[in-house]
PDB file of N, CA and C in Angstrom:
ATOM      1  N   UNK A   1       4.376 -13.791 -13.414  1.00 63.00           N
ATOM      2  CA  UNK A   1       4.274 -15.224 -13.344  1.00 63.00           C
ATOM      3  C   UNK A   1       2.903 -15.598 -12.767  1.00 63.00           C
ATOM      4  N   UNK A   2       2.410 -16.537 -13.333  1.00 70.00           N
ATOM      5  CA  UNK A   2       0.779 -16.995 -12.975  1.00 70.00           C
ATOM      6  C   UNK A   2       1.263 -17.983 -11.927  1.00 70.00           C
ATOM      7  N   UNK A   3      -0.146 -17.635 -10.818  1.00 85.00           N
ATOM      8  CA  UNK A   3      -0.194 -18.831  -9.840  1.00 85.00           C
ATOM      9  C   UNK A   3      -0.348 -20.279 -10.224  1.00 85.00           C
ATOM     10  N   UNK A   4      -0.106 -21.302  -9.973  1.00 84.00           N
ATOM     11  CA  UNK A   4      -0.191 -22.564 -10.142  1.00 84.00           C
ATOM     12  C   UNK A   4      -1.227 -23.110  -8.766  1.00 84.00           C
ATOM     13  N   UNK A   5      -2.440 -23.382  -8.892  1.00 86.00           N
ATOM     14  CA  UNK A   5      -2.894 -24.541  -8.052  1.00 86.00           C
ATOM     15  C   UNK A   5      -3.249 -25.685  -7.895  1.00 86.00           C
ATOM     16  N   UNK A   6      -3.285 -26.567  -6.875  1.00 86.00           N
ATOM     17  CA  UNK A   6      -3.367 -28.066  -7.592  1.00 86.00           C
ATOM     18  C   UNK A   6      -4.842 -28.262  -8.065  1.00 86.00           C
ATOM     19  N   UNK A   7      -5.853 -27.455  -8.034  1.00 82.00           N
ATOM     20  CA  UNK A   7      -6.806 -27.241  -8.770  1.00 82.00           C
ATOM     21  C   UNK A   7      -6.940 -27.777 -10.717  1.00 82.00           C
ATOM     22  N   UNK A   8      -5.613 -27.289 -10.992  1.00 80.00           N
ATOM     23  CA  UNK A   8      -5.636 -27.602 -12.166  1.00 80.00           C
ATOM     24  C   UNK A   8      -5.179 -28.667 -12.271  1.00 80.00           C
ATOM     25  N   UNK A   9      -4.714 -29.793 -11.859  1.00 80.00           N
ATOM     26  CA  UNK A   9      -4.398 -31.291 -11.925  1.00 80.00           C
ATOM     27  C   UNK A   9      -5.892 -32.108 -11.598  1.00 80.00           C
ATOM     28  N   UNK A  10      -7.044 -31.200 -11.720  1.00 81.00           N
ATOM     29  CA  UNK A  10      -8.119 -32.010 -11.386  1.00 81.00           C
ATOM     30  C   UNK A  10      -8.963 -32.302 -13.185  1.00 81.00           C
ATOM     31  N   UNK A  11      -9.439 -33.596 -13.224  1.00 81.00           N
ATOM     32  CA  UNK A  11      -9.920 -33.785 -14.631  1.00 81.00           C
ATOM     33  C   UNK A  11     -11.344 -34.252 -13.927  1.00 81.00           C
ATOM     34  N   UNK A  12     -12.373 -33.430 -15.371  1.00 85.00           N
ATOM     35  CA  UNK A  12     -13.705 -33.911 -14.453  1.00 85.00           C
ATOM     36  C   UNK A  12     -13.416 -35.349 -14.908  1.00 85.00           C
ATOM     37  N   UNK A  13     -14.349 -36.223 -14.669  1.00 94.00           N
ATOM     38  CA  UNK A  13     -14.635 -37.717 -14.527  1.00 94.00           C
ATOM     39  C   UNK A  13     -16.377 -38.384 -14.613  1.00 94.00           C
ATOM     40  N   UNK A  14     -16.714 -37.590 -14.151  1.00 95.00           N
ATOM     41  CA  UNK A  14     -18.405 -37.660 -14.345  1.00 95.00           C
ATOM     42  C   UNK A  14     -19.097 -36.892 -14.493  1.00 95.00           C
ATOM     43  N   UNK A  15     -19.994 -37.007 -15.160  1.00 96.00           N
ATOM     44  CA  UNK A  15     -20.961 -35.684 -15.764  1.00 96.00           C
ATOM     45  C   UNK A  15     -23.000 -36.498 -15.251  1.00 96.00           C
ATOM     46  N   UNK A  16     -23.235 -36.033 -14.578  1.00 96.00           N
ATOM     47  CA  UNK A  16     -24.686 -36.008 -14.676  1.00 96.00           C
ATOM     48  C   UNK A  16     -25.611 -35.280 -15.428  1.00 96.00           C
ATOM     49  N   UNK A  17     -26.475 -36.103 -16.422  1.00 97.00           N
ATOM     50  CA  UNK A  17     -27.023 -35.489 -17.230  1.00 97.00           C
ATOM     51  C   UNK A  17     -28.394 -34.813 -17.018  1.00 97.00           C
ATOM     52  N   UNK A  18     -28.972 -33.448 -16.912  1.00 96.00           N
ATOM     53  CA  UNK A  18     -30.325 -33.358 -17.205  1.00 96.00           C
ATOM     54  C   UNK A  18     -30.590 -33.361 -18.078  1.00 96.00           C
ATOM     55  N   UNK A  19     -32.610 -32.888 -17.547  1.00 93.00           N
ATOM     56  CA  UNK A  19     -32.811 -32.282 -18.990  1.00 93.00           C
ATOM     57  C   UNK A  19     -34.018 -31.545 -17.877  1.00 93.00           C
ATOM     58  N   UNK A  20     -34.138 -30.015 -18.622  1.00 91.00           N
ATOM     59  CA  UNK A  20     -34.810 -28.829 -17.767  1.00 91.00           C
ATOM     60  C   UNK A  20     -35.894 -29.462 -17.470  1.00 91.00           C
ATOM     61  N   UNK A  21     -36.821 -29.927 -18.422  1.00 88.00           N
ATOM     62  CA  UNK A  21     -38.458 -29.696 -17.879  1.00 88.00           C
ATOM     63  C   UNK A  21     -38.336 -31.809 -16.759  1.00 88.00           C
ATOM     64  N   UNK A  22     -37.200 -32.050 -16.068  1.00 85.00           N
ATOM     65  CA  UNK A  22     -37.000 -33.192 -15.509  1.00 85.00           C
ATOM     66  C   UNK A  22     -36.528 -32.990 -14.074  1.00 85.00           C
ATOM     67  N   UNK A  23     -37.290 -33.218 -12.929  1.00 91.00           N
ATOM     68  CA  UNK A  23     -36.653 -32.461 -11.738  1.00 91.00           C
ATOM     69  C   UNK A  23     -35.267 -33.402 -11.364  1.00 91.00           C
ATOM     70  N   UNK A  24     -35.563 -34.779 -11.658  1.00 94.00           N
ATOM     71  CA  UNK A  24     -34.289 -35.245 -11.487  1.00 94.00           C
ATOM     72  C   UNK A  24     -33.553 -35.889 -12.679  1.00 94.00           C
ATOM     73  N   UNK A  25     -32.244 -36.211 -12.033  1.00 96.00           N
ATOM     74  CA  UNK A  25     -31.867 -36.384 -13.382  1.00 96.00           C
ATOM     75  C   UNK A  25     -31.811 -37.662 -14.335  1.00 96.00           C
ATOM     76  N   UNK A  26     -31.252 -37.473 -15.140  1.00 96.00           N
ATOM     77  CA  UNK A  26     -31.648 -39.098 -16.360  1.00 96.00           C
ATOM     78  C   UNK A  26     -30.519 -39.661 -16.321  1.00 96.00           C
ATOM     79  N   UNK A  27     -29.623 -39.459 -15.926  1.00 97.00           N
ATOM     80  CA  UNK A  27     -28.290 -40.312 -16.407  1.00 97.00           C
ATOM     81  C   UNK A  27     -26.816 -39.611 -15.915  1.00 97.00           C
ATOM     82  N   UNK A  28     -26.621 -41.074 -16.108  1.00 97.00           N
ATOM     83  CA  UNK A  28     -24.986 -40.201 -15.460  1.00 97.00           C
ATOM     84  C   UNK A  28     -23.590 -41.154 -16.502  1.00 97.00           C
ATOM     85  N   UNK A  29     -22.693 -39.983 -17.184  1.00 98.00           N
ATOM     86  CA  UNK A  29     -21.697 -40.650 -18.323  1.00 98.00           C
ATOM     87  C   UNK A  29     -20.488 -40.395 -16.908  1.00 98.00           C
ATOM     88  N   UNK A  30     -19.603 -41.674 -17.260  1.00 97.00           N
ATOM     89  CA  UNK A  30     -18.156 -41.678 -16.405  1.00 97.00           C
ATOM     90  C   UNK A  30     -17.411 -41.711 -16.951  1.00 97.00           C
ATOM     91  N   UNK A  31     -16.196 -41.142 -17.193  1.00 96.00           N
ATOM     92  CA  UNK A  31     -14.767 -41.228 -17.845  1.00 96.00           C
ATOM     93  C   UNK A  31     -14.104 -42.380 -17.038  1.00 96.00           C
ATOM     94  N   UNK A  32     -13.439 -43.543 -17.550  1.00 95.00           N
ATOM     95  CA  UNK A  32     -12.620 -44.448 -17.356  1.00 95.00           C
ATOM     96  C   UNK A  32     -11.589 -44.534 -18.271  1.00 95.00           C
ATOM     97  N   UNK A  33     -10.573 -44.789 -17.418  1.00 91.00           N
ATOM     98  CA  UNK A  33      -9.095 -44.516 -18.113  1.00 91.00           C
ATOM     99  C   UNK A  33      -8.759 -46.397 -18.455  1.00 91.00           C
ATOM    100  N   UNK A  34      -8.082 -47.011 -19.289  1.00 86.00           N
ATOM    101  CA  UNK A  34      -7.911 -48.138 -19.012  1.00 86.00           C
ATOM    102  C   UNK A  34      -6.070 -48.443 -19.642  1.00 86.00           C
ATOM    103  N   UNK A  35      -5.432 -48.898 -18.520  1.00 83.00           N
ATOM    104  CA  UNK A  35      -3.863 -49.575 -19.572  1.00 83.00           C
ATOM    105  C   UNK A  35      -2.560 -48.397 -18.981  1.00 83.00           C
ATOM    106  N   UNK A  36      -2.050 -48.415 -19.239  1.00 82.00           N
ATOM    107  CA  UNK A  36      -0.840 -47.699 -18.820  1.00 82.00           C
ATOM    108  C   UNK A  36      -0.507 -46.332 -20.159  1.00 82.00           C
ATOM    109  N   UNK A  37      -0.566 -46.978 -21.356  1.00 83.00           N
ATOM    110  CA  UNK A  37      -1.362 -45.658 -22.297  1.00 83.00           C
ATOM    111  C   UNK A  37      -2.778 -45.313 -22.363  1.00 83.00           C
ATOM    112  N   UNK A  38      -3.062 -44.269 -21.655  1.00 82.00           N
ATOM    113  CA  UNK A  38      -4.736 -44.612 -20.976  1.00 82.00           C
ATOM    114  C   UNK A  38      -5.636 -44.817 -22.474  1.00 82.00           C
ATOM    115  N   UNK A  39      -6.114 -45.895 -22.598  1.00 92.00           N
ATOM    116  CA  UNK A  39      -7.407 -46.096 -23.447  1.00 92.00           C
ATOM    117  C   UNK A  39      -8.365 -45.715 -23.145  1.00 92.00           C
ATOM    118  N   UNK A  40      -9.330 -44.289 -23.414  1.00 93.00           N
ATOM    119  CA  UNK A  40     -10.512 -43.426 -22.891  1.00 93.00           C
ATOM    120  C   UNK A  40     -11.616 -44.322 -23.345  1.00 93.00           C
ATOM    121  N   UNK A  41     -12.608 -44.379 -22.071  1.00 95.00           N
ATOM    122  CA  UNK A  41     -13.902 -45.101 -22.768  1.00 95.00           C
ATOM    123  C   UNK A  41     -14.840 -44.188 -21.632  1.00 95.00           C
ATOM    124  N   UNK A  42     -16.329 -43.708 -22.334  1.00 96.00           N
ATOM    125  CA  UNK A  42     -17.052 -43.055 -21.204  1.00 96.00           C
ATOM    126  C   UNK A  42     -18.641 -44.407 -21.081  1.00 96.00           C
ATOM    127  N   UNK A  43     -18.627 -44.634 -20.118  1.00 97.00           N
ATOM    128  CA  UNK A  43     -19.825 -45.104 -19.691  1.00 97.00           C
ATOM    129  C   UNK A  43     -20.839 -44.670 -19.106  1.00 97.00           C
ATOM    130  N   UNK A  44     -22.129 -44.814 -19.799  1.00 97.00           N
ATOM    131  CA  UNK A  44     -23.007 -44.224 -19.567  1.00 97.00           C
ATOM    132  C   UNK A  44     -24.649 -45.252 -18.848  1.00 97.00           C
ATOM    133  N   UNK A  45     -24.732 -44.566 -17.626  1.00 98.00           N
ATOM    134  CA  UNK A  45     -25.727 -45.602 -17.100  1.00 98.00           C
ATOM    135  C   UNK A  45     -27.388 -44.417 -16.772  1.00 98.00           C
ATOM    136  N   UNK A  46     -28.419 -45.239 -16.608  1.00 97.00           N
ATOM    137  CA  UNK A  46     -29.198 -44.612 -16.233  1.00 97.00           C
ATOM    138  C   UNK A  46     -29.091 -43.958 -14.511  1.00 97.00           C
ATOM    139  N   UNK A  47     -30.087 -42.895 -14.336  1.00 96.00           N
ATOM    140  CA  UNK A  47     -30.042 -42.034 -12.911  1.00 96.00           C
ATOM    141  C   UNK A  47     -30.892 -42.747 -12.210  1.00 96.00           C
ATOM    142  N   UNK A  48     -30.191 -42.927 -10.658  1.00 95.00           N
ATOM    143  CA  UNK A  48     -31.078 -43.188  -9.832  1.00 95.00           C
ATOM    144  C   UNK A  48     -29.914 -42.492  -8.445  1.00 95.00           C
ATOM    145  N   UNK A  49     -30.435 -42.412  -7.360  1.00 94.00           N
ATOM    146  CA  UNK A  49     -29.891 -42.170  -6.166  1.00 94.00           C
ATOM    147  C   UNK A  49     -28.518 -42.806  -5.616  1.00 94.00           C
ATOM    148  N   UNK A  50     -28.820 -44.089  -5.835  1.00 94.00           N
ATOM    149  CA  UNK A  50     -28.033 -45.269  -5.374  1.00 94.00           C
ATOM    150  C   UNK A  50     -27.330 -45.863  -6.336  1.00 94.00           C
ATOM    151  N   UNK A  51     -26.267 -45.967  -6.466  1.00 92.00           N
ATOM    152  CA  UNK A  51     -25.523 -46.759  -8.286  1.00 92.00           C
ATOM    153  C   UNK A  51     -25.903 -48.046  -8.229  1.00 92.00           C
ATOM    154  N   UNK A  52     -26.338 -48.617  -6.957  1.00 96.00           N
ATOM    155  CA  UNK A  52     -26.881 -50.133  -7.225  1.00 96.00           C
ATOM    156  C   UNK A  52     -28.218 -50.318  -8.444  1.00 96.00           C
ATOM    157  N   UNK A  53     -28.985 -49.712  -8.115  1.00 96.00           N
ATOM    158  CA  UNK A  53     -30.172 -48.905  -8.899  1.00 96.00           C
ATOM    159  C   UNK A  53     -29.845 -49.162 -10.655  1.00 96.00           C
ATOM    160  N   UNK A  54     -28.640 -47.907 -10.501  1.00 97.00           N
ATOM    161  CA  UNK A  54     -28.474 -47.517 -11.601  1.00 97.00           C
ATOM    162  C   UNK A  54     -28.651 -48.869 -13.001  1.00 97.00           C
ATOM    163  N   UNK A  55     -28.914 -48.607 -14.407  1.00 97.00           N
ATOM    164  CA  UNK A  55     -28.944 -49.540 -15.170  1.00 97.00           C
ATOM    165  C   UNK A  55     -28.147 -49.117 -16.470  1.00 97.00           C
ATOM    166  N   UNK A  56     -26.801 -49.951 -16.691  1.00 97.00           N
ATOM    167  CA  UNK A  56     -26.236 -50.092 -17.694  1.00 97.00           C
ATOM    168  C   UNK A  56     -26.520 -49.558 -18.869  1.00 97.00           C
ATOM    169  N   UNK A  57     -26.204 -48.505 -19.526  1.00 97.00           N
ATOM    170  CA  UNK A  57     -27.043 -48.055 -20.827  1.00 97.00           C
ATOM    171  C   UNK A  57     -25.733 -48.583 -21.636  1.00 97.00           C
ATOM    172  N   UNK A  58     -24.384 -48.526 -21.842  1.00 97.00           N
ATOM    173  CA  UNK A  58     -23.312 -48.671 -23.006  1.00 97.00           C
ATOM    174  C   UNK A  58     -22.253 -48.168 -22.370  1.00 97.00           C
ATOM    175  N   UNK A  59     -21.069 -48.565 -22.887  1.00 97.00           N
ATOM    176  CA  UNK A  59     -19.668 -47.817 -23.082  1.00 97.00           C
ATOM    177  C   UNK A  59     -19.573 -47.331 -24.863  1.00 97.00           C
ATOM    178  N   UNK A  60     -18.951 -46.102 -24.846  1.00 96.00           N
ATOM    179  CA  UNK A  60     -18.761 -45.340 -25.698  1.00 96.00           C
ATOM    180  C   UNK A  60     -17.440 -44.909 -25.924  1.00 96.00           C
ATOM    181  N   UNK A  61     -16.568 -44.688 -27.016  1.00 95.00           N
ATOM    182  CA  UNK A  61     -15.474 -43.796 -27.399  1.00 95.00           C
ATOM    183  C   UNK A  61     -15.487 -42.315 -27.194  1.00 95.00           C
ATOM    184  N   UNK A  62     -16.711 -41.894 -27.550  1.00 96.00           N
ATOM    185  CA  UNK A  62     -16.952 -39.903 -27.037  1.00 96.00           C
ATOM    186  C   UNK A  62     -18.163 -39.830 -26.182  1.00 96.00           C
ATOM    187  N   UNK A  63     -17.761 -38.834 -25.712  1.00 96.00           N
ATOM    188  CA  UNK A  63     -18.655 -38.289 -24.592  1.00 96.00           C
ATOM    189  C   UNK A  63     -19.760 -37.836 -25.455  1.00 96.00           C
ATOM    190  N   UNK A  64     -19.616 -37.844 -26.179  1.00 97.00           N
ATOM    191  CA  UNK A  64     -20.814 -37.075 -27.415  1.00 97.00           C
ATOM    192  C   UNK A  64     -21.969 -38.165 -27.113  1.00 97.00           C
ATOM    193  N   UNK A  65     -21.372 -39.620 -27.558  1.00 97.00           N
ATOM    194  CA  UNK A  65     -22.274 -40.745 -28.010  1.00 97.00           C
ATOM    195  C   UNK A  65     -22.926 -41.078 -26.300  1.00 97.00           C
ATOM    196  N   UNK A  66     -21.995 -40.628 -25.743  1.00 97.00           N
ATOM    197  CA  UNK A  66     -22.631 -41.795 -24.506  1.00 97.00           C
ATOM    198  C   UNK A  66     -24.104 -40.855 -23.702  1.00 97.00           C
ATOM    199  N   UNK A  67     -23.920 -38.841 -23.893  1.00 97.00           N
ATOM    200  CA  UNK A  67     -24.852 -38.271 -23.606  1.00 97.00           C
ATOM    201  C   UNK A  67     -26.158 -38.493 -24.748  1.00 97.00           C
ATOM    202  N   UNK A  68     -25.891 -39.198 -25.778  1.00 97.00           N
ATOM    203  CA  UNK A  68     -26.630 -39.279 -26.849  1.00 97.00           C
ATOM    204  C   UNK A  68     -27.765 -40.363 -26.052  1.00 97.00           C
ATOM    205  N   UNK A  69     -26.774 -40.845 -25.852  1.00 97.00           N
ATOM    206  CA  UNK A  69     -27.982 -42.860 -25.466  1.00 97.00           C
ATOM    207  C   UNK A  69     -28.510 -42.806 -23.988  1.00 97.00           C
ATOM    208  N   UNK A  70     -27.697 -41.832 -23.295  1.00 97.00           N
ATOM    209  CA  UNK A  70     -28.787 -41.316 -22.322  1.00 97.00           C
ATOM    210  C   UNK A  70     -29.869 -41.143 -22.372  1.00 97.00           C
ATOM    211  N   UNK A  71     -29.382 -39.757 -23.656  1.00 96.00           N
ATOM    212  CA  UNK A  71     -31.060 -39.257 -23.917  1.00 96.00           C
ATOM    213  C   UNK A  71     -31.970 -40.387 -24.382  1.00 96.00           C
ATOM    214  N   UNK A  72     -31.542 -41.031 -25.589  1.00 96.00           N
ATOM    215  CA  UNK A  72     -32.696 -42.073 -26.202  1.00 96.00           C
ATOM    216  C   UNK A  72     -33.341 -43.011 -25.365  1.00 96.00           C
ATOM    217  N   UNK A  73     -32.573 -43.175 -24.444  1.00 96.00           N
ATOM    218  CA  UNK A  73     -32.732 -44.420 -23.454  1.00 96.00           C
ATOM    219  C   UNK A  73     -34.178 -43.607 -22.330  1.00 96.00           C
ATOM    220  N   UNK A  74     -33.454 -42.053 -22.248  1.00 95.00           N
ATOM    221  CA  UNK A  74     -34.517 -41.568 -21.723  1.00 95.00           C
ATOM    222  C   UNK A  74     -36.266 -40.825 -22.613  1.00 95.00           C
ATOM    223  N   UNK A  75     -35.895 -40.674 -23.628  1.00 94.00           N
ATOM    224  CA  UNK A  75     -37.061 -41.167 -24.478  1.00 94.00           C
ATOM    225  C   UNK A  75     -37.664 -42.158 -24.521  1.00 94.00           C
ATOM    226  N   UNK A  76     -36.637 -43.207 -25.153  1.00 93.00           N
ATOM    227  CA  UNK A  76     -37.984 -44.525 -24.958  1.00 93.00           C
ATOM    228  C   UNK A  76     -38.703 -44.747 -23.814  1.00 93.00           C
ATOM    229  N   UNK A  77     -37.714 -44.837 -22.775  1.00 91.00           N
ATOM    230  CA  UNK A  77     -38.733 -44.592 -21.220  1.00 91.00           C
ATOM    231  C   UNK A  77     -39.853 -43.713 -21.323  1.00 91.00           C
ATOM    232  N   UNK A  78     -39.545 -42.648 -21.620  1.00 87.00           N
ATOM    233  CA  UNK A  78     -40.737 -41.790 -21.257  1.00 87.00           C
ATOM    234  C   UNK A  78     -42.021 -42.108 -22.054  1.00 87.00           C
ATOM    235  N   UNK A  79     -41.465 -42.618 -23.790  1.00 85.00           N
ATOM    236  CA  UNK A  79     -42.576 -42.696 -24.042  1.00 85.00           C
ATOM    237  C   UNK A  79     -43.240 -44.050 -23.933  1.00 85.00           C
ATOM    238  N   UNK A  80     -42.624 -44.805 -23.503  1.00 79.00           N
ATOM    239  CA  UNK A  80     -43.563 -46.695 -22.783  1.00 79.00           C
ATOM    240  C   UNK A  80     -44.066 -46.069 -21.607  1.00 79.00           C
ATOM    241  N   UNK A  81     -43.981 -45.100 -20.978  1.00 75.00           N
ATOM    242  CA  UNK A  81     -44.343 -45.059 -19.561  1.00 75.00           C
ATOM    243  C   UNK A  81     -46.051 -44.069 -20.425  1.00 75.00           C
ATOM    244  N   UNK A  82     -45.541 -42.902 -21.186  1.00 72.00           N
ATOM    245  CA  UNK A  82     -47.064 -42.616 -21.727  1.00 72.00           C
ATOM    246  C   UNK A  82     -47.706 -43.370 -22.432  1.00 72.00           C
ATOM    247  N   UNK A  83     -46.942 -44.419 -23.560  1.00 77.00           N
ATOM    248  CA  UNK A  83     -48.460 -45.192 -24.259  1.00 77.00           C
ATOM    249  C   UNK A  83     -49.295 -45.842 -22.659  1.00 77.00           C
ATOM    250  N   UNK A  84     -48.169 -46.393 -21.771  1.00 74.00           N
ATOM    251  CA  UNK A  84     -48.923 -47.279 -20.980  1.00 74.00           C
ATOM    252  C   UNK A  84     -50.207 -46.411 -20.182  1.00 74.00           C
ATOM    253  N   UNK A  85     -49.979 -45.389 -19.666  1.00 71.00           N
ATOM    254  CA  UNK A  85     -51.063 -44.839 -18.654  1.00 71.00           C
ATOM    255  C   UNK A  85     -52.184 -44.611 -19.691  1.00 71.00           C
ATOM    256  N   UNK A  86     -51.515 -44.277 -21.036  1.00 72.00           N
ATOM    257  CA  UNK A  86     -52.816 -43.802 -22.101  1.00 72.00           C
ATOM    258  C   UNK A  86     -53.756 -44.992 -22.294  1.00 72.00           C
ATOM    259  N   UNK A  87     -53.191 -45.920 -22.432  1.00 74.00           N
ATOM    260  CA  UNK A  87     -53.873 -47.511 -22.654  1.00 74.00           C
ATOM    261  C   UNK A  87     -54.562 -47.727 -21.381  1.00 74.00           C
ATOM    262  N   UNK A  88     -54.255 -47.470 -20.423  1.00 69.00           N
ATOM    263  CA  UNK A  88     -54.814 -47.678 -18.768  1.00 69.00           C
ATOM    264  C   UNK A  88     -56.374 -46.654 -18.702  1.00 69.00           C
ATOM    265  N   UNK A  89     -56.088 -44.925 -19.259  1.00 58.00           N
ATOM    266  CA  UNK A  89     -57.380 -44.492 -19.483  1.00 58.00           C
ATOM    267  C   UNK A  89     -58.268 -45.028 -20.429  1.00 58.00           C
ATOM    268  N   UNK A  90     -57.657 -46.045 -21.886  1.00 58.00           N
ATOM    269  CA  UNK A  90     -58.954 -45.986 -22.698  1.00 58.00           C
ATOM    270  C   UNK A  90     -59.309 -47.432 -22.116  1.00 58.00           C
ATOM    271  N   UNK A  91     -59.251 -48.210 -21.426  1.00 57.00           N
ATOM    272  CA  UNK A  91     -59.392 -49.553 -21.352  1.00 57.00           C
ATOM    273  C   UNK A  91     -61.044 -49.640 -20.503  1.00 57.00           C
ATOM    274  N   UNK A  92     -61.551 -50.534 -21.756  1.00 56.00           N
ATOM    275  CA  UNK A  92     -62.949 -50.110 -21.725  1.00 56.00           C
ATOM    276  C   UNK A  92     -63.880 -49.338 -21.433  1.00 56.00           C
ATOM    277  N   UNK A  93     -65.181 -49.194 -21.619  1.00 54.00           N
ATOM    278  CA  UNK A  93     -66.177 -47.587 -22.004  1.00 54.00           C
ATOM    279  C   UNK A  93     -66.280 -47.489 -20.994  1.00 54.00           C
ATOM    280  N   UNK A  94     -67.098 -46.333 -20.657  1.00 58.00           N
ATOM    281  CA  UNK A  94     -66.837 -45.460 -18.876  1.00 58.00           C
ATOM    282  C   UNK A  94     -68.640 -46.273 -18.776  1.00 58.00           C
ATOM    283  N   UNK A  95     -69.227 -46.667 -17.597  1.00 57.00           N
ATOM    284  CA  UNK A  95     -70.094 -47.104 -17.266  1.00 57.00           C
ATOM    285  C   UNK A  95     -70.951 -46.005 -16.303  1.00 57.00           C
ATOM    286  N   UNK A  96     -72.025 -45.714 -16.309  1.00 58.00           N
ATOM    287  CA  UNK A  96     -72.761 -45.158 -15.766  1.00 58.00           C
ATOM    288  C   UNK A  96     -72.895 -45.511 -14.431  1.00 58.00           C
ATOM    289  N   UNK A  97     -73.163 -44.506 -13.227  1.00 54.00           N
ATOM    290  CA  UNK A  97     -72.818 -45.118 -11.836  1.00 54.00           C
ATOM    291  C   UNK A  97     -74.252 -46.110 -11.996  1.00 54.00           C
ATOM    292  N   UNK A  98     -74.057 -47.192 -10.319  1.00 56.00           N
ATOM    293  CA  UNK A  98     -74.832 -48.012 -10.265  1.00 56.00           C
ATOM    294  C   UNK A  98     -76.181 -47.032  -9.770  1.00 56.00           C
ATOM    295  N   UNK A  99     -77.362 -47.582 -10.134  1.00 56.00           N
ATOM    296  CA  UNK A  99     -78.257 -47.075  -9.602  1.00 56.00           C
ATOM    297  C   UNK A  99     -79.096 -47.430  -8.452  1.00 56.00           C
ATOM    298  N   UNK A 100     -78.829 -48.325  -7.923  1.00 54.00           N
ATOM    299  CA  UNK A 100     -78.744 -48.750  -6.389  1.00 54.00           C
ATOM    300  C   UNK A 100     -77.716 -47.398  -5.316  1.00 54.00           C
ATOM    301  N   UNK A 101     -77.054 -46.593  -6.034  1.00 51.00           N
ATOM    302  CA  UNK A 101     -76.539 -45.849  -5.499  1.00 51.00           C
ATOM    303  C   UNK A 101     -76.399 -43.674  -5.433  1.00 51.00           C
ATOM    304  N   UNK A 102     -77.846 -43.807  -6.387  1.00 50.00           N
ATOM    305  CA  UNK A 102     -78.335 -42.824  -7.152  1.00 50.00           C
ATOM    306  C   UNK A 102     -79.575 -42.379  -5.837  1.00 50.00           C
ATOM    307  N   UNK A 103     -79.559 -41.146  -5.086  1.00 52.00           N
ATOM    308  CA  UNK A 103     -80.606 -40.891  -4.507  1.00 52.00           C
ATOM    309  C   UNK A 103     -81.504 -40.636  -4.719  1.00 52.00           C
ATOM    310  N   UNK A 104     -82.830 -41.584  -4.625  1.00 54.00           N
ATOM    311  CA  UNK A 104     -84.782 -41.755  -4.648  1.00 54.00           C
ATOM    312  C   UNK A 104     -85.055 -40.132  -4.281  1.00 54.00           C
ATOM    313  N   UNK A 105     -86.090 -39.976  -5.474  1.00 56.00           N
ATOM    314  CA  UNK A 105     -86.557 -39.049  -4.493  1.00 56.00           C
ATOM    315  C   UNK A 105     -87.516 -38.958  -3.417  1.00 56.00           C
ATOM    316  N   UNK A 106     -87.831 -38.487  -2.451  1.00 54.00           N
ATOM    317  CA  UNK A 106     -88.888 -39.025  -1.625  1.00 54.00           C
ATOM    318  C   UNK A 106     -89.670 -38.138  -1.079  1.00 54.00           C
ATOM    319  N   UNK A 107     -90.869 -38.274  -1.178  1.00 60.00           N
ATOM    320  CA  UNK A 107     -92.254 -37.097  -0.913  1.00 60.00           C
ATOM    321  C   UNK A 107     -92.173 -36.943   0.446  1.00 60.00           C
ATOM    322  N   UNK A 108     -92.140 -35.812   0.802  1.00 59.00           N
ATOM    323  CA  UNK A 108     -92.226 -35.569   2.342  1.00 59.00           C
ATOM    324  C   UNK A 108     -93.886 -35.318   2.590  1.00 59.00           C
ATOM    325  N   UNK A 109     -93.661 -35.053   4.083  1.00 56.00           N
ATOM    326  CA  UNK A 109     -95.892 -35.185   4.309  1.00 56.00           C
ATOM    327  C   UNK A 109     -95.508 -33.109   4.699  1.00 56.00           C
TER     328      UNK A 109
END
């Protein structure tokens, strides 16, 4: 006869999502039960420390969709955050230092 522990009456409920080359993480999907025949819905919000923080990404039917819009949600971020710094380096031509600040040379005796 196999042991029984109440271990197994535990259902996960939240999943935090990475992704490797990300030290922290992007998102976090929640299982919510809703109704007395539980109606499954997983919600999926962006990562931050604090859930106040956190920002609404969707509710979903599968856990599939809701790690899906994590990710995209964490794509588009990433890539508005690179056009922007890229636009920040080309923003106008590089100027030669001032020359009021260029050291004279000067003849010694």
């Amino acid at each position: 006869m196999a042991e029984w522990h109440p271990v197994r009456m535990a259902v996960p409920v939240e999943w935090i999502v990475r992704y490797p080359a990300q030290v922290a993480p992007i998102g976090v999907v929640r299982r919510l039960e809703f109704g007395l025949r539980p109606d499954v819905w997983f919600r999926a919000v962006t990562w931050d420390k604090t859930s106040e923080r956190r920002h609404l990404i969707g509710y979903f039917l599968r856990q599939e969709d809701a790690v899906a819009a994590v990710w995209a949600t964490f794509l588009a971020a990433s890539t508005e955050q690179h056009q922007v710094a890229s636009r920040r380096g080309h923003e106008g031509a590089r100027s030669a230092p001032p020359t009021h600040s260029v050291p004279q040379h000067v003849e010694r005796d």
